Every structure is written in structure tokens, then in C-alpha cells.
């Protein structure tokens, strides 16, 4: 093994150790947050308070009152659809009744998505709104570089485009 390769491997060891520890801590003590800038541990555990902060920020008085899984899968990312209910203000504002989440809760997903997960979240939150392309609308995205986790809350194309 070359000296450059040894340095590269040695340089990633502390990051890998940190991510392994933080993933284990997340499993033992899941993050319960209402801060939309924080990435929930698992999309199945997303609270209505977090969804309210993430989706209703531009609509004073709107609240997510219920969220129910509509299906999902797990691979390089954890994908989960959510059916949402709102209070009257949220319904009147036309907030999305269904969303699709992509996140990286598992250790394997954090490692494999360490680069592309945050890039994808930034694409959907910063670049996608500037482009006239066929791609899901992003309602919210957050990245936690320290924990190497990311979540995007997207338009549910099954619902909106029958895709």
C-alpha cells in the first residue's frame, strides 16, 4: 500500500469512528426535535411539530395535525411517503397533502451518502428552484454535516403526477 493511500485511510478513520458513534447514539437516544434545521433520526419518527416547522413556516398559524406513512423503501437512502393533515389555516393555504422524504438514518446510508446526500439536499433546496426542469419540488431540506445525515422533503410525484 502506498504512503498516500495509508494517509488517506488514516485521515478517514476519525471521521468514520465519529459517525459510527453518533449513529449508535442516535439509535439509543433518537433526536426529538421541532427545529427544522435539525435532521430527525428516522423519517418514521418525524413529529408533527417538526413537520409544522419545516412545512408551515411561510403560513402563520398553519399546523400539521397528523402524519401517516404511505409507503417507502430503504436502500442507499431511506424513502418514506407521508400523508399529511393540517388545521384549517394549513388546508386553506393549499399545503401539500402528501410528501416524499429521503434521508440517511442508518450507518451504511450515512457512509455511502456522505458526499451525495448533502449535495442532493442542496440541489433541491438551492438549485432546483432556479431551474425549469422536470424534478420534484422540494418543500424542505436539512443537512447535519457532523452526524453525516440529511433529509429532503419533496413533492410526492405519485400523488401530483401519477408517476
PDB file of C-alpha atoms in Angstrom:
ATOM      1  CA  UNK A   1       0.000   0.000   0.000  1.00  0.00           C
ATOM      2  CA  UNK A   2       1.397   3.417  -0.951  1.00  0.00           C
ATOM      3  CA  UNK A   3       2.102   6.114   1.615  1.00  0.00           C
ATOM      4  CA  UNK A   4      -0.596   8.338   0.037  1.00  0.00           C
ATOM      5  CA  UNK A   5      -3.164   5.543   0.396  1.00  0.00           C
ATOM      6  CA  UNK A   6      -2.183   4.957   4.029  1.00  0.00           C
ATOM      7  CA  UNK A   7      -2.540   8.684   4.758  1.00  0.00           C
ATOM      8  CA  UNK A   8      -5.951   8.724   3.078  1.00  0.00           C
ATOM      9  CA  UNK A   9      -7.208   5.772   5.085  1.00  0.00           C
ATOM     10  CA  UNK A  10      -5.743   7.147   8.327  1.00  0.00           C
ATOM     11  CA  UNK A  11      -7.378  10.513   7.626  1.00  0.00           C
ATOM     12  CA  UNK A  12     -10.835   8.976   7.290  1.00  0.00           C
ATOM     13  CA  UNK A  13     -10.602   6.805  10.404  1.00  0.00           C
ATOM     14  CA  UNK A  14     -11.515   9.570  12.904  1.00  0.00           C
ATOM     15  CA  UNK A  15     -14.489  10.645  10.776  1.00  0.00           C
ATOM     16  CA  UNK A  16     -15.700   7.076  10.407  1.00  0.00           C
ATOM     17  CA  UNK A  17     -15.328   6.485  14.157  1.00  0.00           C
ATOM     18  CA  UNK A  18     -17.304   9.681  14.903  1.00  0.00           C
ATOM     19  CA  UNK A  19     -20.087   8.754  12.503  1.00  0.00           C
ATOM     20  CA  UNK A  20     -20.304   5.204  13.930  1.00  0.00           C
ATOM     21  CA  UNK A  21     -20.549   6.590  17.461  1.00  0.00           C
ATOM     22  CA  UNK A  22     -23.143   9.210  16.526  1.00  0.00           C
ATOM     23  CA  UNK A  23     -25.222   6.651  14.597  1.00  0.00           C
ATOM     24  CA  UNK A  24     -25.205   4.362  17.646  1.00  0.00           C
ATOM     25  CA  UNK A  25     -26.180   7.277  19.902  1.00  0.00           C
ATOM     26  CA  UNK A  26     -28.998   8.239  17.519  1.00  0.00           C
ATOM     27  CA  UNK A  27     -30.365   4.687  17.704  1.00  0.00           C
ATOM     28  CA  UNK A  28     -30.136   4.644  21.511  1.00  0.00           C
ATOM     29  CA  UNK A  29     -31.393   8.192  22.013  1.00  0.00           C
ATOM     30  CA  UNK A  30     -33.293   9.404  18.928  1.00  0.00           C
ATOM     31  CA  UNK A  31     -33.318  13.148  18.321  1.00  0.00           C
ATOM     32  CA  UNK A  32     -36.745  14.541  19.132  1.00  0.00           C
ATOM     33  CA  UNK A  33     -36.717  17.991  17.624  1.00  0.00           C
ATOM     34  CA  UNK A  34     -39.013  20.719  16.425  1.00  0.00           C
ATOM     35  CA  UNK A  35     -36.105  22.595  14.805  1.00  0.00           C
ATOM     36  CA  UNK A  36     -36.399  22.202  11.016  1.00  0.00           C
ATOM     37  CA  UNK A  37     -32.644  22.803  10.663  1.00  0.00           C
ATOM     38  CA  UNK A  38     -32.008  19.562  12.553  1.00  0.00           C
ATOM     39  CA  UNK A  39     -32.255  16.204  10.827  1.00  0.00           C
ATOM     40  CA  UNK A  40     -34.587  13.766  12.610  1.00  0.00           C
ATOM     41  CA  UNK A  41     -33.010  10.369  13.290  1.00  0.00           C
ATOM     42  CA  UNK A  42     -35.547   8.408  11.260  1.00  0.00           C
ATOM     43  CA  UNK A  43     -38.309   9.661   8.948  1.00  0.00           C
ATOM     44  CA  UNK A  44     -40.766   7.228  10.541  1.00  0.00           C
ATOM     45  CA  UNK A  45     -40.321   9.147  13.807  1.00  0.00           C
ATOM     46  CA  UNK A  46     -40.800  12.647  12.376  1.00  0.00           C
ATOM     47  CA  UNK A  47     -43.122  14.579  14.657  1.00  0.00           C
ATOM     48  CA  UNK A  48     -45.987  16.806  13.569  1.00  0.00           C
ATOM     49  CA  UNK A  49     -44.169  19.646  15.362  1.00  0.00           C
ATOM     50  CA  UNK A  50     -41.078  19.149  13.158  1.00  0.00           C
ATOM     51  CA  UNK A  51     -43.245  18.939  10.039  1.00  0.00           C
ATOM     52  CA  UNK A  52     -45.072  22.103  11.082  1.00  0.00           C
ATOM     53  CA  UNK A  53     -41.780  23.962  11.476  1.00  0.00           C
ATOM     54  CA  UNK A  54     -40.450  22.589   8.174  1.00  0.00           C
ATOM     55  CA  UNK A  55     -43.563  22.954   6.003  1.00  0.00           C
ATOM     56  CA  UNK A  56     -45.668  25.730   7.530  1.00  0.00           C
ATOM     57  CA  UNK A  57     -43.051  28.432   8.205  1.00  0.00           C
ATOM     58  CA  UNK A  58     -44.440  30.708   5.492  1.00  0.00           C
ATOM     59  CA  UNK A  59     -48.052  30.325   6.607  1.00  0.00           C
ATOM     60  CA  UNK A  60     -48.644  31.911  10.023  1.00  0.00           C
ATOM     61  CA  UNK A  61     -50.994  29.826  12.135  1.00  0.00           C
ATOM     62  CA  UNK A  62     -50.780  26.703   9.947  1.00  0.00           C
ATOM     63  CA  UNK A  63     -50.047  23.397  11.694  1.00  0.00           C
ATOM     64  CA  UNK A  64     -49.582  19.793  10.648  1.00  0.00           C
ATOM     65  CA  UNK A  65     -52.067  17.885  12.793  1.00  0.00           C
ATOM     66  CA  UNK A  66     -51.299  14.332  11.651  1.00  0.00           C
ATOM     67  CA  UNK A  67     -48.810  12.412   9.521  1.00  0.00           C
ATOM     68  CA  UNK A  68     -49.222   8.818   8.367  1.00  0.00           C
ATOM     69  CA  UNK A  69     -46.796   6.708   6.318  1.00  0.00           C
ATOM     70  CA  UNK A  70     -47.975   5.981   2.765  1.00  0.00           C
ATOM     71  CA  UNK A  71     -45.217   3.537   1.861  1.00  0.00           C
ATOM     72  CA  UNK A  72     -41.491   3.543   1.481  1.00  0.00           C
ATOM     73  CA  UNK A  73     -38.306   1.621   0.984  1.00  0.00           C
ATOM     74  CA  UNK A  74     -34.734   1.539   2.150  1.00  0.00           C
ATOM     75  CA  UNK A  75     -31.589   1.260   0.067  1.00  0.00           C
ATOM     76  CA  UNK A  76     -28.904   3.871  -0.422  1.00  0.00           C
ATOM     77  CA  UNK A  77     -31.381   6.208   1.302  1.00  0.00           C
ATOM     78  CA  UNK A  78     -34.485   5.731   3.433  1.00  0.00           C
ATOM     79  CA  UNK A  79     -37.511   6.780   1.401  1.00  0.00           C
ATOM     80  CA  UNK A  80     -40.859   7.334   3.049  1.00  0.00           C
ATOM     81  CA  UNK A  81     -44.103   8.844   1.823  1.00  0.00           C
ATOM     82  CA  UNK A  82     -46.246  10.710   4.333  1.00  0.00           C
ATOM     83  CA  UNK A  83     -49.924  11.627   4.139  1.00  0.00           C
ATOM     84  CA  UNK A  84     -50.450  14.910   5.986  1.00  0.00           C
ATOM     85  CA  UNK A  85     -53.398  16.607   7.645  1.00  0.00           C
ATOM     86  CA  UNK A  86     -53.446  20.292   8.586  1.00  0.00           C
ATOM     87  CA  UNK A  87     -55.517  22.633  10.648  1.00  0.00           C
ATOM     88  CA  UNK A  88     -57.890  24.933   8.760  1.00  0.00           C
ATOM     89  CA  UNK A  89     -55.187  27.512   8.064  1.00  0.00           C
ATOM     90  CA  UNK A  90     -52.893  24.902   6.517  1.00  0.00           C
ATOM     91  CA  UNK A  91     -55.689  23.424   4.401  1.00  0.00           C
ATOM     92  CA  UNK A  92     -56.752  26.893   3.208  1.00  0.00           C
ATOM     93  CA  UNK A  93     -53.149  27.645   2.212  1.00  0.00           C
ATOM     94  CA  UNK A  94     -53.070  24.555  -0.003  1.00  0.00           C
ATOM     95  CA  UNK A  95     -50.121  22.938   1.764  1.00  0.00           C
ATOM     96  CA  UNK A  96     -49.211  19.504   0.344  1.00  0.00           C
ATOM     97  CA  UNK A  97     -51.412  16.593   1.424  1.00  0.00           C
ATOM     98  CA  UNK A  98     -48.635  14.112   0.663  1.00  0.00           C
ATOM     99  CA  UNK A  99     -44.852  14.406   0.704  1.00  0.00           C
ATOM    100  CA  UNK A 100     -41.958  12.098  -0.005  1.00  0.00           C
ATOM    101  CA  UNK A 101     -38.917  12.065   2.282  1.00  0.00           C
ATOM    102  CA  UNK A 102     -35.390  10.903   1.525  1.00  0.00           C
ATOM    103  CA  UNK A 103     -32.983  10.583   4.422  1.00  0.00           C
ATOM    104  CA  UNK A 104     -29.900   8.788   5.719  1.00  0.00           C
ATOM    105  CA  UNK A 105     -30.652   7.395   9.180  1.00  0.00           C
ATOM    106  CA  UNK A 106     -28.647   4.134   9.020  1.00  0.00           C
ATOM    107  CA  UNK A 107     -24.884   3.932   9.386  1.00  0.00           C
ATOM    108  CA  UNK A 108     -24.486   2.350   5.943  1.00  0.00           C
ATOM    109  CA  UNK A 109     -26.559   5.133   4.397  1.00  0.00           C
ATOM    110  CA  UNK A 110     -24.562   7.823   6.204  1.00  0.00           C
ATOM    111  CA  UNK A 111     -21.318   6.359   4.893  1.00  0.00           C
ATOM    112  CA  UNK A 112     -22.476   5.749   1.311  1.00  0.00           C
ATOM    113  CA  UNK A 113     -24.266   9.098   1.110  1.00  0.00           C
ATOM    114  CA  UNK A 114     -21.615  11.162   2.918  1.00  0.00           C
ATOM    115  CA  UNK A 115     -20.961  13.213  -0.211  1.00  0.00           C
ATOM    116  CA  UNK A 116     -24.089  12.824  -2.320  1.00  0.00           C
ATOM    117  CA  UNK A 117     -26.677  13.199   0.476  1.00  0.00           C
ATOM    118  CA  UNK A 118     -25.758  16.788   1.363  1.00  0.00           C
ATOM    119  CA  UNK A 119     -25.208  17.619  -2.317  1.00  0.00           C
ATOM    120  CA  UNK A 120     -28.672  16.295  -3.181  1.00  0.00           C
ATOM    121  CA  UNK A 121     -30.247  18.294  -0.341  1.00  0.00           C
ATOM    122  CA  UNK A 122     -28.502  21.457  -1.537  1.00  0.00           C
ATOM    123  CA  UNK A 123     -29.564  20.745  -5.141  1.00  0.00           C
ATOM    124  CA  UNK A 124     -33.224  20.522  -4.155  1.00  0.00           C
ATOM    125  CA  UNK A 125     -33.173  23.493  -1.757  1.00  0.00           C
ATOM    126  CA  UNK A 126     -30.920  25.920  -3.648  1.00  0.00           C
ATOM    127  CA  UNK A 127     -30.523  24.997  -7.308  1.00  0.00           C
ATOM    128  CA  UNK A 128     -33.809  23.265  -8.226  1.00  0.00           C
ATOM    129  CA  UNK A 129     -35.948  26.406  -7.617  1.00  0.00           C
ATOM    130  CA  UNK A 130     -33.833  28.258 -10.204  1.00  0.00           C
ATOM    131  CA  UNK A 131     -34.280  25.680 -12.957  1.00  0.00           C
ATOM    132  CA  UNK A 132     -37.142  24.998 -15.348  1.00  0.00           C
ATOM    133  CA  UNK A 133     -36.767  21.229 -15.277  1.00  0.00           C
ATOM    134  CA  UNK A 134     -38.993  18.275 -14.506  1.00  0.00           C
ATOM    135  CA  UNK A 135     -37.948  17.419 -10.956  1.00  0.00           C
ATOM    136  CA  UNK A 136     -39.842  17.216  -7.670  1.00  0.00           C
ATOM    137  CA  UNK A 137     -40.465  20.428  -5.780  1.00  0.00           C
ATOM    138  CA  UNK A 138     -38.534  20.479  -2.526  1.00  0.00           C
ATOM    139  CA  UNK A 139     -40.514  21.702   0.464  1.00  0.00           C
ATOM    140  CA  UNK A 140     -37.660  21.398   2.944  1.00  0.00           C
ATOM    141  CA  UNK A 141     -34.112  20.125   3.242  1.00  0.00           C
ATOM    142  CA  UNK A 142     -31.638  19.885   6.100  1.00  0.00           C
ATOM    143  CA  UNK A 143     -28.084  18.592   6.417  1.00  0.00           C
ATOM    144  CA  UNK A 144     -26.144  17.749   9.573  1.00  0.00           C
ATOM    145  CA  UNK A 145     -22.510  17.541   8.447  1.00  0.00           C
ATOM    146  CA  UNK A 146     -21.309  16.464  11.897  1.00  0.00           C
ATOM    147  CA  UNK A 147     -23.660  13.452  12.049  1.00  0.00           C
ATOM    148  CA  UNK A 148     -23.413  12.958   8.248  1.00  0.00           C
ATOM    149  CA  UNK A 149     -27.194  12.892   7.917  1.00  0.00           C
ATOM    150  CA  UNK A 150     -29.522  14.656   5.531  1.00  0.00           C
ATOM    151  CA  UNK A 151     -33.232  14.821   4.831  1.00  0.00           C
ATOM    152  CA  UNK A 152     -35.226  16.245   1.964  1.00  0.00           C
ATOM    153  CA  UNK A 153     -38.999  16.623   1.989  1.00  0.00           C
ATOM    154  CA  UNK A 154     -40.166  16.531  -1.602  1.00  0.00           C
ATOM    155  CA  UNK A 155     -43.282  16.650  -3.714  1.00  0.00           C
ATOM    156  CA  UNK A 156     -44.834  13.190  -3.846  1.00  0.00           C
ATOM    157  CA  UNK A 157     -44.800  12.540  -7.602  1.00  0.00           C
ATOM    158  CA  UNK A 158     -47.135   9.564  -7.220  1.00  0.00           C
ATOM    159  CA  UNK A 159     -49.752  11.971  -5.892  1.00  0.00           C
ATOM    160  CA  UNK A 160     -49.096  15.022  -8.094  1.00  0.00           C
ATOM    161  CA  UNK A 161     -48.040  13.459 -11.422  1.00  0.00           C
ATOM    162  CA  UNK A 162     -49.243   9.871 -11.070  1.00  0.00           C
ATOM    163  CA  UNK A 163     -45.599   8.861 -11.661  1.00  0.00           C
TER     164      UNK A 163
END
